[in-house]
Amino acid sequence: MPDRQTPGKQRPDPVARFLFALISLTVVALGVLAVVTEFAPARSTRFGMAGPLFDGDAVHFGVTMIFVGLAPLGFFARTARGAGWWAGGCMALALLTLFVGLRLVP
C-alpha cells in the first residue's frame, strides 16, 4: 500500500518548477524586448501570418505579453487559492492592457 500524504504537504517536482520559471522568463523577456525596441516581428497565427508591429502597437503588445508571462509564476504560490488569484490577476491585467491598446488605436 502506498504511503499516504496529506494533499497540502506534497512538494512540487523541481523539474516542473524550473520549466514554469523558464516559460515565464522567456515570455516576459520577449515582452520587454518589444517594449524597449518598440518593434514586434511578424508572427504566425491560426489565421495566417500577422504583420510586424511598430511604435505604440508594439509597446501595448509587449506589456500584454509581460502580464501573460507572469501568470505561470502562480505555480510557486503556497496554496492553490493563491495560485488562482495570481494567475487570474495577471490575466485580468493582460486583458485590460489588450483592451486599452485597442481603445487607443484610431
CSV table of C-alpha atoms in Angstrom, one decimal:
chain,number,residue,atom,x,y,z
A,1,MET,CA,0.0,0.0,0.0
A,2,PRO,CA,1.5,3.4,-1.0
A,3,ASP,CA,2.4,5.9,1.7
A,4,ARG,CA,-0.4,8.4,2.1
A,5,GLN,CA,0.4,12.1,2.3
A,6,THR,CA,-1.9,14.9,3.1
A,7,PRO,CA,-2.7,17.0,-0.1
A,8,GLY,CA,-1.1,20.2,1.3
A,9,LYS,CA,2.2,18.6,2.2
A,10,GLN,CA,3.4,17.4,-1.2
A,11,ARG,CA,6.5,19.1,-2.7
A,12,PRO,CA,6.2,20.1,-6.4
A,13,ASP,CA,8.6,18.5,-8.8
A,14,PRO,CA,11.8,20.6,-9.2
A,15,VAL,CA,11.8,20.0,-13.0
A,16,ALA,CA,8.2,21.3,-13.2
A,17,ARG,CA,9.2,24.4,-11.2
A,18,PHE,CA,12.2,25.0,-13.4
A,19,LEU,CA,10.1,24.7,-16.6
A,20,PHE,CA,7.4,27.1,-15.3
A,21,ALA,CA,10.1,29.6,-14.4
A,22,LEU,CA,11.7,29.2,-17.8
A,23,ILE,CA,8.4,29.7,-19.7
A,24,SER,CA,7.7,32.8,-17.7
A,25,LEU,CA,11.2,34.2,-18.2
A,26,THR,CA,11.0,33.6,-21.9
A,27,VAL,CA,7.6,35.3,-22.5
A,28,VAL,CA,8.4,38.2,-20.2
A,29,ALA,CA,11.8,38.7,-21.9
A,30,LEU,CA,10.1,38.8,-25.3
A,31,GLY,CA,7.6,41.3,-23.9
A,32,VAL,CA,10.3,43.5,-22.5
A,33,LEU,CA,12.2,43.3,-25.8
A,34,ALA,CA,9.0,44.5,-27.7
A,35,VAL,CA,8.6,47.4,-25.2
A,36,VAL,CA,12.2,48.5,-25.4
A,37,THR,CA,12.7,48.3,-29.1
A,38,GLU,CA,9.2,49.3,-30.0
A,39,PHE,CA,9.1,46.6,-32.6
A,40,ALA,CA,7.4,43.2,-32.6
A,41,PRO,CA,8.3,40.9,-35.6
A,42,ALA,CA,5.8,39.2,-37.8
A,43,ARG,CA,4.3,36.1,-36.2
A,44,SER,CA,2.2,33.1,-37.2
A,45,THR,CA,-1.3,32.8,-36.0
A,46,ARG,CA,-4.1,30.3,-36.7
A,47,PHE,CA,-5.4,32.7,-39.3
A,48,GLY,CA,-2.1,33.1,-41.1
A,49,MET,CA,0.8,35.4,-40.8
A,50,ALA,CA,0.3,38.6,-38.8
A,51,GLY,CA,2.5,41.6,-39.8
A,52,PRO,CA,5.1,43.3,-37.7
A,53,LEU,CA,4.1,45.9,-35.1
A,54,PHE,CA,5.8,49.2,-34.7
A,55,ASP,CA,5.8,52.0,-32.1
A,56,GLY,CA,2.8,52.2,-29.8
A,57,ASP,CA,1.2,49.0,-31.0
A,58,ALA,CA,4.4,47.1,-30.2
A,59,VAL,CA,4.6,48.6,-26.8
A,60,HIS,CA,1.0,47.6,-26.0
A,61,PHE,CA,1.7,44.1,-27.3
A,62,GLY,CA,4.8,43.9,-25.2
A,63,VAL,CA,3.1,45.0,-22.0
A,64,THR,CA,0.3,42.4,-22.6
A,65,MET,CA,3.0,39.7,-23.1
A,66,ILE,CA,4.7,40.7,-19.8
A,67,PHE,CA,1.4,40.2,-17.9
A,68,VAL,CA,0.7,36.9,-19.7
A,69,GLY,CA,4.3,35.8,-19.0
A,70,LEU,CA,3.9,36.4,-15.2
A,71,ALA,CA,0.9,34.1,-14.9
A,72,PRO,CA,2.9,30.8,-14.8
A,73,LEU,CA,4.6,32.1,-11.7
A,74,GLY,CA,1.4,31.3,-9.8
A,75,PHE,CA,2.8,27.8,-9.7
A,76,PHE,CA,5.2,29.0,-7.0
A,77,ALA,CA,2.3,30.1,-4.7
A,78,ARG,CA,1.9,28.4,-1.3
A,79,THR,CA,-1.7,27.5,-1.9
A,80,ALA,CA,-4.0,26.6,-4.8
A,81,ARG,CA,-6.1,29.6,-4.0
A,82,GLY,CA,-3.1,31.9,-4.1
A,83,ALA,CA,-2.1,30.5,-7.4
A,84,GLY,CA,-5.5,31.1,-8.8
A,85,TRP,CA,-5.6,34.6,-7.6
A,86,TRP,CA,-2.1,35.3,-9.0
A,87,ALA,CA,-2.9,33.8,-12.4
A,88,GLY,CA,-6.4,35.4,-12.6
A,89,GLY,CA,-4.9,38.8,-11.7
A,90,CYS,CA,-2.2,38.5,-14.3
A,91,MET,CA,-4.7,37.5,-17.0
A,92,ALA,CA,-7.1,40.3,-16.0
A,93,LEU,CA,-4.3,42.8,-16.3
A,94,ALA,CA,-3.4,41.4,-19.7
A,95,LEU,CA,-6.9,41.7,-20.9
A,96,LEU,CA,-7.1,45.2,-19.5
A,97,THR,CA,-3.9,46.2,-21.4
A,98,LEU,CA,-5.2,44.5,-24.5
A,99,PHE,CA,-8.5,46.4,-24.4
A,100,VAL,CA,-6.8,49.7,-23.6
A,101,GLY,CA,-4.4,49.2,-26.5
A,102,LEU,CA,-7.4,48.5,-28.8
A,103,ARG,CA,-9.2,51.6,-27.5
A,104,LEU,CA,-6.2,53.8,-28.2
A,105,VAL,CA,-5.9,52.7,-31.9
A,106,PRO,CA,-7.5,55.4,-34.1
